[in-house]
PDB file of C-alpha atoms in Angstrom:
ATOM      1  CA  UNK A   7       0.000   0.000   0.000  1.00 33.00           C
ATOM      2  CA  UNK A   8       1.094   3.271  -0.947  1.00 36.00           C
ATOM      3  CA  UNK A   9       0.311   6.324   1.273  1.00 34.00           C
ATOM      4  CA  UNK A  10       0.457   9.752  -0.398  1.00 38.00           C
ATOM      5  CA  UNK A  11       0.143  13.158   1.049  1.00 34.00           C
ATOM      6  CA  UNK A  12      -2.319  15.449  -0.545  1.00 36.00           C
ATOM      7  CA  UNK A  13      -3.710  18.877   0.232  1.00 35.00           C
ATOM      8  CA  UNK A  14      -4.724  18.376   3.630  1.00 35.00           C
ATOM      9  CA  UNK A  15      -5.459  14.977   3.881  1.00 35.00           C
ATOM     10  CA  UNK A  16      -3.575  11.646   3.190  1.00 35.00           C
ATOM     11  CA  UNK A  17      -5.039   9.296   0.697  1.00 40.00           C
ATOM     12  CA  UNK A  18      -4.039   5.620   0.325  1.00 39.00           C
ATOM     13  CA  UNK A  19      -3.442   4.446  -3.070  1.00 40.00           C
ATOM     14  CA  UNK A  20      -2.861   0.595  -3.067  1.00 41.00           C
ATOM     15  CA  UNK A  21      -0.094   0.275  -6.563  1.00 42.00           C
ATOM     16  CA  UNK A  22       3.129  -1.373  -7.541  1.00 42.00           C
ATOM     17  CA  UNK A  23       6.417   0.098  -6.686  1.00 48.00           C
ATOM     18  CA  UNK A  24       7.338  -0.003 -10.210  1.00 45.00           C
ATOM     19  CA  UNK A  25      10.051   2.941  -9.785  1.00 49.00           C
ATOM     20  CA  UNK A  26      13.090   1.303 -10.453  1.00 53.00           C
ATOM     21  CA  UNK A  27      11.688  -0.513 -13.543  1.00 47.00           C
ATOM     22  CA  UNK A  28      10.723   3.093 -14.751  1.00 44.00           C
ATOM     23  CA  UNK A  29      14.107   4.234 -14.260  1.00 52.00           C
ATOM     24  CA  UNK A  30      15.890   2.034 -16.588  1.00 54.00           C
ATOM     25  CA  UNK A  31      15.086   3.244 -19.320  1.00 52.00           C
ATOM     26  CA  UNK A  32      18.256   6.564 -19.463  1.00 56.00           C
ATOM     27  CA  UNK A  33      16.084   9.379 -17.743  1.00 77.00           C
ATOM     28  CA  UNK A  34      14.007  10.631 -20.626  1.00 93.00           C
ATOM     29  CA  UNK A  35      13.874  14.063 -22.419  1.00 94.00           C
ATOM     30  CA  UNK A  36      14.597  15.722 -18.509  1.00 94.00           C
ATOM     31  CA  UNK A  37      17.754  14.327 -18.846  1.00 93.00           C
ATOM     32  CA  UNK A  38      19.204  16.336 -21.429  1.00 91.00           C
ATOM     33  CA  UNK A  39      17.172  19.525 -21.159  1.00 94.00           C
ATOM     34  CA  UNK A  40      17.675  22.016 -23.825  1.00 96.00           C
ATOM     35  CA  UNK A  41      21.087  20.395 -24.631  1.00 95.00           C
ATOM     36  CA  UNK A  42      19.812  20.860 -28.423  1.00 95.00           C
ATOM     37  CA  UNK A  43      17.787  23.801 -28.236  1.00 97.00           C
ATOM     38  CA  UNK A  44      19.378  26.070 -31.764  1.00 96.00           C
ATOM     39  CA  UNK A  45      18.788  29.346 -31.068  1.00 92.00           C
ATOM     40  CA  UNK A  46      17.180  31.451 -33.439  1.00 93.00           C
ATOM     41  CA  UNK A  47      15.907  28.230 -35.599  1.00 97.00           C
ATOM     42  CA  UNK A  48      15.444  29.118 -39.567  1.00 97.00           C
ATOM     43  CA  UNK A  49      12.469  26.212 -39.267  1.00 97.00           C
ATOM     44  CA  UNK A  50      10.691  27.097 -36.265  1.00 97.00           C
ATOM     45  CA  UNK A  51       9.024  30.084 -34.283  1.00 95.00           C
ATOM     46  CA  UNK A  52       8.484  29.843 -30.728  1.00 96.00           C
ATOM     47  CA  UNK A  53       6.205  32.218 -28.718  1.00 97.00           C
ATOM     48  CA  UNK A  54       6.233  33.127 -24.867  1.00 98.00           C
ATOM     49  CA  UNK A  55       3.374  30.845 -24.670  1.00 98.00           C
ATOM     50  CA  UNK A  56       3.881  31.421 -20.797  1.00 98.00           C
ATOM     51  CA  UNK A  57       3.738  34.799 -20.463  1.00 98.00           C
ATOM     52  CA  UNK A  58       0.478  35.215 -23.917  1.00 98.00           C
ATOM     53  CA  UNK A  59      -2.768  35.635 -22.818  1.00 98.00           C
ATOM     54  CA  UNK A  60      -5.980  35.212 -25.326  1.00 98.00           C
ATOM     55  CA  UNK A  61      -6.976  37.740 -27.517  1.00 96.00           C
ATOM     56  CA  UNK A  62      -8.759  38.139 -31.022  1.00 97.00           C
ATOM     57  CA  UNK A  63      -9.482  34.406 -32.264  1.00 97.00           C
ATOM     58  CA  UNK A  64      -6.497  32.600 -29.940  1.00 98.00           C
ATOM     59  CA  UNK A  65      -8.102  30.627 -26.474  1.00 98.00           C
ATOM     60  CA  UNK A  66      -4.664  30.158 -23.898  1.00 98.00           C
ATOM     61  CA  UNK A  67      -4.659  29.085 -20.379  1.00 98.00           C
ATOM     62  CA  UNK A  68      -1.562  31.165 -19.721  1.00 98.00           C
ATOM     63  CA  UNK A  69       1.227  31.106 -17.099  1.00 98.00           C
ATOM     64  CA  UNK A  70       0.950  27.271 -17.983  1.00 99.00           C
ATOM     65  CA  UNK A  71       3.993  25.482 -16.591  1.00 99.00           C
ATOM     66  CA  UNK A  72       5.336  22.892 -18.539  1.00 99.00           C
ATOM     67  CA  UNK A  73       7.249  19.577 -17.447  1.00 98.00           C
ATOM     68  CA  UNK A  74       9.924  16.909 -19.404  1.00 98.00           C
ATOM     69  CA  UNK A  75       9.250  13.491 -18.307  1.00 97.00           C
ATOM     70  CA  UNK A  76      11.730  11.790 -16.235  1.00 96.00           C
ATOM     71  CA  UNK A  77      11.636   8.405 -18.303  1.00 94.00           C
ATOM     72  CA  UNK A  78      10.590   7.087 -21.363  1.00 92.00           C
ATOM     73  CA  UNK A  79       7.052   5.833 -20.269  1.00 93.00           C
ATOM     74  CA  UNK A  80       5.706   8.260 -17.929  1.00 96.00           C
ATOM     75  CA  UNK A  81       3.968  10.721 -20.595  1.00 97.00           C
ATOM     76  CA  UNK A  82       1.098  10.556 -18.819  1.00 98.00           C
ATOM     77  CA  UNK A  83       2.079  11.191 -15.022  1.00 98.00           C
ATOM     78  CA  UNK A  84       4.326  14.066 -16.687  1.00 99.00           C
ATOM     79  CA  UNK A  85       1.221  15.643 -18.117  1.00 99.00           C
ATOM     80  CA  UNK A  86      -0.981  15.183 -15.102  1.00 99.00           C
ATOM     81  CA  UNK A  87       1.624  16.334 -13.093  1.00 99.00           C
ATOM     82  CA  UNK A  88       1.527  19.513 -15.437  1.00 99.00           C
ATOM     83  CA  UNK A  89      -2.218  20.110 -14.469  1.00 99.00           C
ATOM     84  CA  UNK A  90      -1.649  19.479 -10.855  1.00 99.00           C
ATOM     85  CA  UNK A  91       0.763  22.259 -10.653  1.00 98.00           C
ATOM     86  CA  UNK A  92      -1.746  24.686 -13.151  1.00 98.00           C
ATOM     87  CA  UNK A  93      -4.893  24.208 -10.549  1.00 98.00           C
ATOM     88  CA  UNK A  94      -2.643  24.151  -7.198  1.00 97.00           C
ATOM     89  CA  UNK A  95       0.435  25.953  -7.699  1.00 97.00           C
ATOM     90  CA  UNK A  96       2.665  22.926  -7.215  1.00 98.00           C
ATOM     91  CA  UNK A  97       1.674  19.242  -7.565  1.00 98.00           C
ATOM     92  CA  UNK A  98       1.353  17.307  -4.495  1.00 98.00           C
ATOM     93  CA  UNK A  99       3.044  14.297  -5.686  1.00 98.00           C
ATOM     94  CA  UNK A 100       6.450  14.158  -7.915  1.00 97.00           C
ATOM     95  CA  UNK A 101       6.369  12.041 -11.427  1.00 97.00           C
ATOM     96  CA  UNK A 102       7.047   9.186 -10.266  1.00 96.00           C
ATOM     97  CA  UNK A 103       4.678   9.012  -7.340  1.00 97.00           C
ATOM     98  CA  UNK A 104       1.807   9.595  -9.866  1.00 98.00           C
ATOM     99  CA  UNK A 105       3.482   6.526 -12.164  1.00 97.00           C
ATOM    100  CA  UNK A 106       2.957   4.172  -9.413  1.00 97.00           C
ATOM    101  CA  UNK A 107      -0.846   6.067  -8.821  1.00 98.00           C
ATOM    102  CA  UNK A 108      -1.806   5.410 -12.263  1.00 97.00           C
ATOM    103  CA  UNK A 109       0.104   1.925 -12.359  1.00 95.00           C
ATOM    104  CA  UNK A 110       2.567   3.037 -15.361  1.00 95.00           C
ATOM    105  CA  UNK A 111       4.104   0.264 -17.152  1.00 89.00           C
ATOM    106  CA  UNK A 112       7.610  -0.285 -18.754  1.00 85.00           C
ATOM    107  CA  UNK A 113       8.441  -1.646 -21.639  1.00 72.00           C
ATOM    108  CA  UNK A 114       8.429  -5.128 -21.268  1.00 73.00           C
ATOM    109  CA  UNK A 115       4.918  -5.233 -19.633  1.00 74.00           C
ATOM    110  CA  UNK A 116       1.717  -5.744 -20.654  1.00 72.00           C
ATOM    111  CA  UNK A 117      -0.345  -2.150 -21.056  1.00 72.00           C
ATOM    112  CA  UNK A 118       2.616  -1.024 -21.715  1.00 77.00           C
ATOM    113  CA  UNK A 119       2.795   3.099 -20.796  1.00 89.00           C
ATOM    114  CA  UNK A 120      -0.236   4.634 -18.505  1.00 95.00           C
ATOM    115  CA  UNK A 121      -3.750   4.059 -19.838  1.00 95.00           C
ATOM    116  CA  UNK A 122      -6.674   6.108 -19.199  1.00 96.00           C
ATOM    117  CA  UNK A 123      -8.081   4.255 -16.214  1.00 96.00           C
ATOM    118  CA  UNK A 124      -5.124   5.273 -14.984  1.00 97.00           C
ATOM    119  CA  UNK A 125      -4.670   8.415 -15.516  1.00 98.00           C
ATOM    120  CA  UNK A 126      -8.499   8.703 -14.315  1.00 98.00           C
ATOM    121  CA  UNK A 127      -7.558   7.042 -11.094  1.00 98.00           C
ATOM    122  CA  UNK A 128      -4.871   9.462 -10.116  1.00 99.00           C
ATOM    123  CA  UNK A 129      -7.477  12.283  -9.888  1.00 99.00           C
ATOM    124  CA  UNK A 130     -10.800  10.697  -8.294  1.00 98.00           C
ATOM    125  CA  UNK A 131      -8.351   9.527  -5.883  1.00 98.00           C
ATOM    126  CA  UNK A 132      -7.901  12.841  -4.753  1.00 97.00           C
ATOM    127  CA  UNK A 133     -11.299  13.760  -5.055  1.00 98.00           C
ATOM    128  CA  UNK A 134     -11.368  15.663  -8.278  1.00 98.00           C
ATOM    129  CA  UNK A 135     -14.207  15.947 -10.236  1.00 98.00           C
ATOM    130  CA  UNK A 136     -13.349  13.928 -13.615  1.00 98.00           C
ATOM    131  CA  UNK A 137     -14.613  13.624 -17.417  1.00 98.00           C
ATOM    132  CA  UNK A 138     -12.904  11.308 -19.802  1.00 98.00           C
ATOM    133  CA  UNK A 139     -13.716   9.677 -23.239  1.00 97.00           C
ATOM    134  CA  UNK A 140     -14.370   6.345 -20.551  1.00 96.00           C
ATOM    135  CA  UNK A 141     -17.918   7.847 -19.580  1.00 97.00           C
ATOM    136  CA  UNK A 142     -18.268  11.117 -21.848  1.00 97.00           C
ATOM    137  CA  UNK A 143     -17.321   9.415 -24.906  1.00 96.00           C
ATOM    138  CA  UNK A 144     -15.402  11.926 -27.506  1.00 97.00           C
ATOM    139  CA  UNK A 145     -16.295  13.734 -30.610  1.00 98.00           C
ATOM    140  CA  UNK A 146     -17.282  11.867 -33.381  1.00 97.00           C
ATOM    141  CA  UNK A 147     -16.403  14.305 -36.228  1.00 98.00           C
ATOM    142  CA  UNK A 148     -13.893  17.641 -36.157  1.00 98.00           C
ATOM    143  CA  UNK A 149     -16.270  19.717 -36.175  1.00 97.00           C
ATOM    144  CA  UNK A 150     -17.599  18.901 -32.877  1.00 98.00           C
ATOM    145  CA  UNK A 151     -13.902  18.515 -31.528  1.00 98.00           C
ATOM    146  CA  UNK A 152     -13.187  21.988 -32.237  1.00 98.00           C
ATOM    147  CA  UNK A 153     -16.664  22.940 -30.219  1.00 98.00           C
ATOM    148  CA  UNK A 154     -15.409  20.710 -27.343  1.00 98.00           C
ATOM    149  CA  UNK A 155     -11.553  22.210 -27.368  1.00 98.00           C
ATOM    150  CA  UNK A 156     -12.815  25.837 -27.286  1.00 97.00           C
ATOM    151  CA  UNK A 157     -15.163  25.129 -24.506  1.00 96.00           C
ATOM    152  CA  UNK A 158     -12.335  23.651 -22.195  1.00 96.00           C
ATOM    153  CA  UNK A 159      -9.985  26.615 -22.433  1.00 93.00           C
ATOM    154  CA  UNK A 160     -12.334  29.182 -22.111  1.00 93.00           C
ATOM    155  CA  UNK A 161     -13.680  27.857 -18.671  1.00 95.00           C
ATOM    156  CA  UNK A 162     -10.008  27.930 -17.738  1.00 96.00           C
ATOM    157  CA  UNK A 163      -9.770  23.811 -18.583  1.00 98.00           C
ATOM    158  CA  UNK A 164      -6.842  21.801 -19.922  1.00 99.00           C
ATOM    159  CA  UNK A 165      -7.641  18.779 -21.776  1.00 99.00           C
ATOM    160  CA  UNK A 166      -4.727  15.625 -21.384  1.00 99.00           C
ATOM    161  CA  UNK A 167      -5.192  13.793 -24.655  1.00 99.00           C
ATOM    162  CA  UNK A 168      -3.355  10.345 -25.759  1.00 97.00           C
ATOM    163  CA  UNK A 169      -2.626   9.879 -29.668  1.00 96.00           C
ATOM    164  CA  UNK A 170      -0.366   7.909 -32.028  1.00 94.00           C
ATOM    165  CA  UNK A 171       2.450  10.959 -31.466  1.00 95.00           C
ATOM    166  CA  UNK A 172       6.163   8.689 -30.691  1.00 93.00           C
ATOM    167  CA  UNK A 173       3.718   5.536 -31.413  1.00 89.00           C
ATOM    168  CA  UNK A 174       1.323   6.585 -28.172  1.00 92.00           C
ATOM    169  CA  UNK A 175       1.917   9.079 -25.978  1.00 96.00           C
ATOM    170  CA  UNK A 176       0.135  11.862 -23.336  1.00 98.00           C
ATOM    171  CA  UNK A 177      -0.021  15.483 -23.942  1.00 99.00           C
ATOM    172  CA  UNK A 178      -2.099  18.475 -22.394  1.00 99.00           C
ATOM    173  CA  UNK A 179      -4.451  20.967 -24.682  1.00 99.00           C
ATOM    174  CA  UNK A 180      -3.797  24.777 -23.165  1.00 99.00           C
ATOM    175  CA  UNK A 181      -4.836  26.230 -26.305  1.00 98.00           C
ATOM    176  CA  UNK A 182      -6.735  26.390 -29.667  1.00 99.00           C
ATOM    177  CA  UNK A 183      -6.445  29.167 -32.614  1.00 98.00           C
ATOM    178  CA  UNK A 184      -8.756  29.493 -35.601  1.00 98.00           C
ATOM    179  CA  UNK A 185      -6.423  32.245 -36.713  1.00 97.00           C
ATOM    180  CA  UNK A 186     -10.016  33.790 -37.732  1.00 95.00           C
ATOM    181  CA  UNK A 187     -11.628  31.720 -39.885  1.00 94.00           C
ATOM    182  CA  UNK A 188     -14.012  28.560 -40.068  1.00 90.00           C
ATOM    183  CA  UNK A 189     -12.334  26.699 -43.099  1.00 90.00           C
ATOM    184  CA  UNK A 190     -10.622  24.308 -40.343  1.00 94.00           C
ATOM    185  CA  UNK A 191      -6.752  24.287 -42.268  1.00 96.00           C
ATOM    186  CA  UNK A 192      -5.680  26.928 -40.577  1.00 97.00           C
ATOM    187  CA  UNK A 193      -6.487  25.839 -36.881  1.00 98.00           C
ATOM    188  CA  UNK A 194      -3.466  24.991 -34.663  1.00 99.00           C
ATOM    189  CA  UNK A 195      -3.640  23.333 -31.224  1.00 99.00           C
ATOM    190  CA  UNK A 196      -1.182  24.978 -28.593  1.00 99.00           C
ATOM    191  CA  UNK A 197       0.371  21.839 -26.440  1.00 99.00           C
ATOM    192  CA  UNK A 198       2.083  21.237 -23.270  1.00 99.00           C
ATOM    193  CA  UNK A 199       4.405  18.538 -24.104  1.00 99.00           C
ATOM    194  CA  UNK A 200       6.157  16.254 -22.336  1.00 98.00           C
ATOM    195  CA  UNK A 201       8.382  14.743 -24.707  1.00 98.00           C
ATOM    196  CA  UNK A 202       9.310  18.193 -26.259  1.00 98.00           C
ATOM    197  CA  UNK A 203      12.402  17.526 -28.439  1.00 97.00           C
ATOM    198  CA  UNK A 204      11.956  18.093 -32.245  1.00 96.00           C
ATOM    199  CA  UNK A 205      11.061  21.942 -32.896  1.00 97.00           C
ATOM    200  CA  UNK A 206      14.549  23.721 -31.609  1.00 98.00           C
ATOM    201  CA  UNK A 207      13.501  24.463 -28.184  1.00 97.00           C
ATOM    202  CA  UNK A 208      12.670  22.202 -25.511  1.00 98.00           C
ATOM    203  CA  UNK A 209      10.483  24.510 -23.335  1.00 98.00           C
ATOM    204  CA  UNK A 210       7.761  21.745 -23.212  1.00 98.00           C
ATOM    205  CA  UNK A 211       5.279  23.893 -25.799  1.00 99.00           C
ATOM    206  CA  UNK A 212       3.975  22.141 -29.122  1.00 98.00           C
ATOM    207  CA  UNK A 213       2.282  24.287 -31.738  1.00 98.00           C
ATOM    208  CA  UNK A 214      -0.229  21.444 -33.579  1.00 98.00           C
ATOM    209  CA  UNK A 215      -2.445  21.450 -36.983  1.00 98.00           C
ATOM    210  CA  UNK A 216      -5.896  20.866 -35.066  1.00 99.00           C
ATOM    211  CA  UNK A 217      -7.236  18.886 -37.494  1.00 98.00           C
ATOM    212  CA  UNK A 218      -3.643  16.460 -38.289  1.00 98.00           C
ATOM    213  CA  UNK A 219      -4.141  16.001 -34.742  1.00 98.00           C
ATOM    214  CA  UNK A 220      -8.227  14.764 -34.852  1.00 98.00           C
ATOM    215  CA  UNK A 221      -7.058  12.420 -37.871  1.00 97.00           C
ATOM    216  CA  UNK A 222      -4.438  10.538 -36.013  1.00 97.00           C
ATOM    217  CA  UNK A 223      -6.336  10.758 -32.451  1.00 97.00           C
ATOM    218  CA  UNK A 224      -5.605   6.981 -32.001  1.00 93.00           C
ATOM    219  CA  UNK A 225      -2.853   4.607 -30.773  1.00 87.00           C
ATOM    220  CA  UNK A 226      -0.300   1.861 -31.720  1.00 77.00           C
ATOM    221  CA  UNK A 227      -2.388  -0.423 -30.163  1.00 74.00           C
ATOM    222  CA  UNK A 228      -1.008  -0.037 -27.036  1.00 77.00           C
ATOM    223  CA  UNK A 229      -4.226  -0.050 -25.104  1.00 81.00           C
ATOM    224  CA  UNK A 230      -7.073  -2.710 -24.986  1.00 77.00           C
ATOM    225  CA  UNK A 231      -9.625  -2.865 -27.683  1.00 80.00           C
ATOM    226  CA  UNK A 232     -12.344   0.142 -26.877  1.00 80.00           C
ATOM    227  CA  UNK A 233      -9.465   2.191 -25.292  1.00 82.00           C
ATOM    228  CA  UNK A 234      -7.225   3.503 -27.905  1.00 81.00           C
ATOM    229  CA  UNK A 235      -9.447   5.891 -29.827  1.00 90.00           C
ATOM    230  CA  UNK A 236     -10.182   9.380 -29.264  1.00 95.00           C
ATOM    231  CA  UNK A 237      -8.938   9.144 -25.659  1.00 97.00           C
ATOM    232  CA  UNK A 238      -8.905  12.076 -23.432  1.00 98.00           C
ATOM    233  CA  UNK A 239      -9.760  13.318 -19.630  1.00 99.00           C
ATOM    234  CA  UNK A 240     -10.576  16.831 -17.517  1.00 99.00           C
ATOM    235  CA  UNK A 241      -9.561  17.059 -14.156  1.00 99.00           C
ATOM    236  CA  UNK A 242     -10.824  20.165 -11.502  1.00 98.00           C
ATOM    237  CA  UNK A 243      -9.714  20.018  -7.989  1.00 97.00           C
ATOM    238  CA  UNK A 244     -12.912  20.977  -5.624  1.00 94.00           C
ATOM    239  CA  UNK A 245     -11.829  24.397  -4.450  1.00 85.00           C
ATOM    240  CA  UNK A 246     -12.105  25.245  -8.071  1.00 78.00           C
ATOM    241  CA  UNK A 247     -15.177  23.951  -8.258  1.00 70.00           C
ATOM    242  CA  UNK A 248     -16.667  25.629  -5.527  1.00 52.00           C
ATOM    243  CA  UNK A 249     -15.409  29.201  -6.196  1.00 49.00           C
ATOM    244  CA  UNK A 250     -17.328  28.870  -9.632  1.00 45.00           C
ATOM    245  CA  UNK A 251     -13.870  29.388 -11.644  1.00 45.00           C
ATOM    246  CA  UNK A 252     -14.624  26.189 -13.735  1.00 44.00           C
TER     247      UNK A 252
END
């Protein structure tokens, strides 16, 4: 049995001690942070998506800390770790306490990587109120998943989202552009990514095409049959609830 601390009360989560197996693997992209950043990149542009608020057709949750997982599995406790410290300040549990929350596996096991359930059970353990594609289901045609990505943002919501990205892997919606129109080419999804190495600067921000993203919103059958489409989750702690900011 695991016993984790959260805010204000200690919660018991009963999960494998699976940190050493996680650890095998050469540290992940936090490893070698920004060792091949290239300043001033001819390829790529890279906004102060920190600092940039919304305005005109953009939707950003801003002052949006990012995170570089610690391994080469834990996508998903990186990114929930990422919303933990957006609602709270600071998460309550490091990456590799939520791995063994959310029952990460390594390579080598079956499930391979941290499914939904899991990444559900991290935050109704702690008492968060939760919507996922398990119960919700997801949307069934772009249209209605650009209607269900502005709606998250603008009530101040990120939205952790699994696709085929590095063959399956976890990263957080923070933002959404039409750049003004409704033709659907031009939309870009802005990203809090965990495995942030191939555009020149590894500040953990991912500029998207919205609707390359929809297309390939699937896995490399690395979940169970019923599990590896569309997959997605919203977590809000209660205080957030209750102050009507969400």
């Amino acid at each position: 049995m695991t016993f984790v601390l959260t805010a204000g009360s200690a919660v018991a989560f009963a999960a494998p001690d699976l940190t050493e197996a996680l650890k095998k693997d050469g540290g992940g992209p936090a490893a070698y942070l920004h060792q091949f950043d290239q300043k001033d990149s001819p390829y790529y542009v890279h906004p102060d998506f920190y600092r940039m608020k919304s305005h005109g057709s953009l939707l950003l949750l801003s002052h949006y800390r990012t995170h570089q997982q610690e391994t080469e599995y834990t996508c998903g406790p990186a990114a929930a770790l990422t919303v933990a410290d957006y609602y709270l300040g600071k998460s309550p549990h490091s990456e590799m306490e939520i791995a063994r929350i959310m029952e990460t596996h390594p390579w080598g096991m079956e499930d391979v990587g941290t499914n939904t359930r899991g990444m559900v059970r991290y935050f109704t353990g702690m008492g968060w109120t939760v919507h996922s594609s398990l119960t919700d289901g997801s949307p069934e045609t772009y249209e209605a998943f650009v209607a269900f990505v502005k709606q998250n943002p603008s009530q101040g919501i990120p939205i952790m989202v699994e696709n085929v990205d590095w063959g399956g892997h976890w990263r957080v919606i923070i933002g959404f552009d039409s750049l003004g129109d409704d033709k659907g080419a031009n939309d870009v999804l802005i990203m809090a990514d965990p495995y942030d190495t191939t555009d020149h600067l590894q500040d953990g921000y991912g500029i998207v095409p919205s609707q390359r993203f929809y297309y390939t919103w699937f896995d490399a059958k690395l979940f169970r049959p019923g599990e590896a489409d569309r997959q997605w989750l919203t977590a809000v702690p209660p205080q957030k609830l209750k102050k009507g900011t969400h």
